[in-house]
Amino acid sequence: MNIGEAAKASGVSAKMIRYYESVGLIDPAMRSESGYRVYGENDLHVLRFVKRARKMGFSMERIETLLGLWRDGERNSAEVKKLALGHIAELEQQIAEMQAVADTLRKLAATCHGDNRPDCPILDDLSAEHEAPARAPKRRRA
Amino acid sequence: MNIGEAAKASGVSAKMIRYYESVGLIDPAMRSESGYRVYGENDLHVLRFVKRARKMGFSMERIETLLGLWRDGERNSAEVKKLALGHIAELEQQIAEMQAVADTLRKLAATCHGDNRPDCPILDDLSAEHEAPARAPKRRRA
DNA sequence: CCTTGACCTTCCCATCATGGGAAGCCCTAT
DNA sequence: ATAGGGCTTCCCATGATGGGAAGGTCAAGG
């Protein structure tokens, strides 16, 4: 199998396959006499593993570890679990931050007329001097 | 005010101030005779605006638009609101995706022993051939 | 006056994961 | 044999940010 077919079969672009190889995430592929990379079923398996892990949002660094654990028949599932829990925690952290921003923005948008008048609490908040987001009840125009 | 002071006062690093200027997000600062950038209160105001918008997760492209609206006394608040709503929608989209991943991972982690045994549903899922992520109610141990 | 140290300037490089594209070689089908 | 598509490597770009080098500037103190 050439890289193009492997790409189609795994869902990882040829470009990325070469990149993963270049940074050592996956082992260098066998080469044909003319220098073409050649892939087998096992390589496809690895590529699909990486693909899924990326889709889950694991960083390449973590995927390297995951791959190592995957290949290691002697692994402790505890290690895998720890890695997953760490990733979950990060996701939750990011979700919470984005949630907070979305909430703030929703509140601001709710009080914005959204018509042809220029005044807008969203801009007011963005240009406010203080730290708090749309909290003070000062009704003097900024 | 030199760039260092402006950075401290606005919370935007000197590096980023120069970058924002270089890409046209903010107007080029005045220069002293010796070529130093010089900032006034108004520039600080702009920098703080950008800072807050970035913290909200607005892309620089959108911030450019926001800055334009901010400066434009004739703006329609509708435009600002539209931009904000668009951003909220994107945030919600991303949050939903991350939430889905976190949920999947939580379920997988819940069924992972997390001890010294090697078998682990997390790795099993990552290396699974099919598309669905731990969904089928097959109680055959995978 | 001169030195020192802190600041400023520009320019280049790195990140993370990905894509675009050029120049040139290889393979297969007509 | 030639055309086309696929392959190779190499360079560049993204978005937002930081690091650092080489060199100019400024203010304070001996």
XYZ file of C-alpha atoms (C1' of nucleotides) in Angstrom:
344
model
C 0.000 0.000 0.000
C 1.356 3.415 -0.940
C 0.910 6.471 1.233
C -2.109 7.690 -0.703
C -4.011 4.485 -0.158
C -2.972 4.361 3.463
C -4.229 7.914 3.818
C -7.591 7.035 2.332
C -7.884 3.872 4.365
C -6.948 5.538 7.649
C -8.463 8.956 7.277
C -5.113 10.596 7.990
C -3.819 12.783 5.164
C -0.609 11.770 3.414
C 0.847 15.043 4.556
C 0.151 14.259 8.167
C 1.406 10.698 7.890
C 4.756 12.036 6.738
C 4.700 14.601 9.506
C 3.915 12.040 12.204
C 6.796 9.994 10.910
C 9.145 12.963 10.835
C 8.509 13.871 14.443
C 8.796 10.295 15.580
C 5.177 9.753 16.566
C 5.028 6.723 14.311
C 7.823 4.484 13.108
C 9.362 5.193 9.703
C 7.516 3.245 7.053
C 9.205 0.598 4.938
C 10.351 1.847 1.587
C 10.003 0.324 -1.851
C 13.078 0.105 -4.050
C 12.233 3.419 -5.605
C 11.836 5.086 -2.238
C 8.067 5.043 -1.903
C 6.684 4.511 1.565
C 4.889 1.170 1.865
C 2.197 0.427 4.446
C 0.640 -2.756 5.734
C -2.396 -3.584 7.856
C -0.538 -3.024 11.072
C 0.500 0.469 10.043
C -3.087 1.224 9.190
C -4.075 0.155 12.650
C -1.635 2.573 14.162
C -2.753 5.394 11.913
C -6.368 4.839 12.826
C -5.414 4.829 16.494
C -3.715 8.169 16.102
C -6.628 9.511 14.112
C -9.117 8.634 16.840
C -6.931 9.956 19.608
C -6.534 13.258 17.756
C -10.268 13.466 17.242
C -10.595 13.076 20.988
C -8.367 16.080 21.354
C -5.334 14.329 22.810
C -2.128 16.208 22.114
C 0.493 14.473 20.040
C 2.695 14.217 23.075
C 0.050 12.328 24.959
C -0.687 10.194 21.940
C 2.928 9.163 21.925
C 2.474 7.901 25.447
C -0.822 6.255 24.574
C 0.779 4.482 21.640
C 3.526 3.228 23.886
C 1.008 1.868 26.345
C -1.006 0.368 23.541
C 1.948 -1.529 22.219
C 3.050 -2.587 25.679
C 1.293 -5.834 26.549
C 2.522 -5.405 30.134
C 0.991 -1.998 30.662
C -0.993 -1.085 33.746
C -4.456 0.094 32.844
C -4.007 2.576 35.691
C -1.598 4.560 33.571
C -3.995 4.769 30.680
C -6.782 5.773 32.992
C -4.656 8.456 34.575
C -3.892 9.918 31.189
C -7.543 9.889 30.207
C -8.602 11.477 33.472
C -6.014 14.170 32.995
C -7.367 14.920 29.579
C -10.917 14.976 30.896
C -9.889 17.444 33.569
C -8.345 19.719 30.957
C -11.437 19.517 28.820
C -13.620 20.392 31.764
C -11.408 23.321 32.584
C -11.597 24.693 29.074
C -15.324 24.054 28.884
C -15.848 25.974 32.093
C -13.861 28.931 30.790
C -15.714 29.044 27.527
C -18.979 28.631 29.338
C -18.188 31.633 31.496
C -17.375 33.760 28.474
C -20.511 32.627 26.673
C -22.603 33.476 29.734
C -21.125 36.946 30.004
C -21.646 37.544 26.348
C -25.206 36.261 26.430
C -26.045 38.632 29.241
C -24.503 41.556 27.443
C -26.189 40.675 24.178
C -29.520 40.358 25.932
C -29.404 44.000 26.987
C -28.181 45.229 23.611
C -30.979 46.746 21.568
C -29.626 45.314 18.366
C -31.150 48.062 16.241
C -29.841 51.141 14.479
C -28.978 52.958 17.680
C -25.262 53.094 18.429
C -25.198 52.463 22.143
C -24.306 48.934 23.033
C -23.472 47.334 26.372
C -21.160 44.877 24.636
C -18.821 47.607 23.454
C -19.242 49.363 26.776
C -18.058 46.299 28.599
C -15.122 45.762 26.279
C -14.001 49.338 26.819
C -14.715 49.506 30.533
C -11.931 50.721 32.783
C -12.502 48.370 35.679
C -12.110 44.597 35.918
C -15.642 43.381 36.488
C -17.709 42.492 33.415
C -20.912 44.504 33.262
C -21.520 44.612 36.934
C -21.529 48.198 38.184
C -24.869 50.024 37.910
C -23.379 53.342 36.837
C -25.826 54.797 34.345
C -23.676 57.759 33.295
C -22.906 57.258 29.636
C -19.235 56.211 29.263
C 4.752 56.612 27.785
C 7.135 54.076 26.267
C 6.034 50.662 25.120
C 7.088 48.986 28.349
C 4.925 51.247 30.448
C 2.067 50.908 28.028
C 2.428 47.150 28.262
C 2.306 47.216 32.033
C -0.602 49.628 32.076
C -2.643 47.700 29.536
C -1.751 44.138 30.325
C -0.693 43.544 26.719
C 2.931 42.492 26.316
C 5.266 44.825 24.434
C 5.809 42.031 21.982
C 2.126 41.784 21.233
C 1.690 45.534 20.982
C 4.301 45.590 18.228
C 2.661 42.623 16.603
C -0.801 44.186 16.671
C 0.680 47.253 15.085
C 2.506 45.246 12.442
C -0.620 43.463 11.296
C -2.672 46.627 11.285
C -4.953 45.778 14.183
C -3.977 49.010 15.885
C -2.661 52.210 14.384
C 1.094 52.754 14.320
C 2.178 54.523 17.470
C 3.787 57.942 17.436
C 7.546 57.862 17.579
C 9.950 59.882 19.664
C 12.911 61.521 17.935
C 15.047 58.500 18.652
C 12.459 56.134 17.225
C 10.834 54.906 20.419
C 7.124 54.237 20.276
C 5.179 56.692 22.410
C 1.745 56.012 23.859
C -0.967 58.169 25.335
C -4.132 57.540 27.294
C -6.145 56.917 24.175
C -3.770 54.231 22.987
C -4.032 52.575 26.355
C -7.760 52.561 25.980
C -7.476 50.761 22.679
C -4.992 48.263 24.042
C -7.230 47.446 26.942
C -10.138 46.997 24.569
C -8.129 44.524 22.536
C -6.968 42.769 25.670
C -10.502 42.221 26.887
C -11.774 41.118 23.517
C -8.950 38.572 23.251
C -9.723 37.309 26.727
C -13.276 36.786 25.525
C -11.858 34.633 22.791
C -12.644 36.922 19.865
C -10.310 36.346 16.956
C -8.127 39.238 15.882
C -10.107 39.496 12.694
C -13.308 40.021 14.608
C -11.581 42.388 16.993
C -10.646 44.493 14.015
C -14.321 44.769 13.175
C -15.219 45.430 16.793
C -12.636 48.201 16.988
C -14.080 49.750 13.874
C -17.556 49.680 15.335
C -16.270 51.013 18.615
C -14.668 54.000 16.939
C -17.688 54.588 14.717
C -20.103 56.818 16.577
C -22.693 56.110 13.881
C -22.620 52.342 14.309
C -25.733 50.213 14.580
C -25.748 48.218 17.760
C -27.309 45.465 15.654
C -23.968 44.831 14.033
C -22.178 44.499 17.302
C -24.860 42.198 18.590
C -24.652 40.059 15.486
C -20.938 39.657 15.949
C -21.347 38.730 19.579
C -24.080 36.231 18.812
C -21.922 34.672 16.156
C -19.139 34.283 18.642
C -21.503 32.814 21.205
C -22.702 30.287 18.660
C -19.151 29.234 17.921
C -18.385 28.877 21.582
C -21.468 26.752 22.098
C -20.484 24.588 19.182
C -17.015 23.996 20.550
C -18.341 23.429 24.041
C -20.735 20.806 22.748
C -17.955 18.985 20.920
C -15.678 18.986 23.915
C -18.532 17.937 26.132
C -19.201 14.964 23.879
C -15.590 13.896 23.997
C -15.452 14.311 27.756
C -18.598 12.237 28.138
C -17.233 9.434 26.001
C -13.988 9.476 27.879
C -15.701 9.520 31.236
C -17.729 6.451 30.321
C -14.658 4.627 29.093
C -12.645 5.585 32.134
C -15.449 4.449 34.401
C -15.185 0.919 33.074
C -11.398 0.863 33.146
C -10.090 -0.985 36.180
C -7.236 1.397 36.632
C -5.013 -1.173 38.288
C -2.040 -3.213 37.234
C -3.967 -5.313 34.725
C -3.316 -4.383 31.115
C -6.776 -4.574 29.616
C -8.369 -1.194 29.195
C -11.541 -0.124 27.402
C -9.983 3.239 26.614
C -7.261 1.728 24.473
C -9.790 -0.723 23.076
C -11.960 2.116 21.910
C -9.061 4.040 20.423
C -8.005 0.986 18.444
C -11.497 -0.151 17.490
C -12.148 -0.808 13.822
C -15.640 0.608 13.640
C -16.907 4.170 13.967
C -19.117 4.161 17.049
C -17.463 5.123 20.347
C -18.489 2.683 23.064
C -22.135 2.715 22.266
C -23.365 -0.829 21.544
C -24.771 -2.664 24.573
C -22.804 -5.768 23.823
C -21.939 -7.179 27.204
C -19.404 -9.587 25.838
C -16.252 -8.320 27.407
C -14.496 -6.559 24.573
C 32.662 62.571 31.086
C 32.047 57.870 30.851
C 30.208 53.608 32.258
C 26.482 50.676 33.505
C 22.193 48.769 33.195
C 17.645 49.080 31.732
C 15.110 50.055 28.040
C 14.123 50.354 23.127
C 14.560 48.961 18.019
C 14.329 45.321 14.215
C 14.850 40.689 12.683
C 14.790 35.735 13.007
C 13.164 31.456 15.063
C 9.920 28.270 17.613
C 5.576 26.710 18.971
C 1.130 23.095 17.413
C -1.074 20.683 13.827
C -2.202 21.317 9.457
C -2.374 22.545 4.504
C -0.420 24.489 -0.016
C 2.684 24.243 -3.494
C 7.091 23.642 -6.301
C 10.621 20.755 -8.426
C 11.668 16.505 -9.706
C 11.349 11.268 -9.807
C 8.421 7.001 -10.624
C 4.819 4.047 -12.427
C 1.140 2.581 -15.409
C -1.907 2.716 -19.236
C -2.567 3.947 -23.741
C 6.875 7.052 -25.916
C 4.148 10.064 -23.693
C 0.624 11.648 -20.497
C -1.301 11.603 -16.022
C -1.174 10.794 -11.582
C 1.315 9.541 -7.484
C 5.369 9.823 -4.932
C 9.594 12.261 -2.889
C 11.691 16.306 -0.343
C 11.777 21.077 0.833
C 9.923 25.590 1.837
C 6.178 28.567 3.368
C 1.798 29.885 5.758
C -1.564 29.834 9.300
C -2.803 32.438 14.651
C -1.188 34.262 18.631
C 2.463 34.195 21.328
C 7.174 34.004 23.330
C 12.440 33.844 23.117
C 16.504 35.827 21.917
C 20.328 38.286 19.294
C 22.504 42.539 17.655
C 22.606 47.102 18.181
C 20.837 52.008 19.456
C 19.147 55.149 23.513
C 18.542 57.014 27.894
C 19.180 58.155 32.799
C 21.788 57.752 36.949
C 25.887 57.658 39.449
C 31.042 57.501 40.009
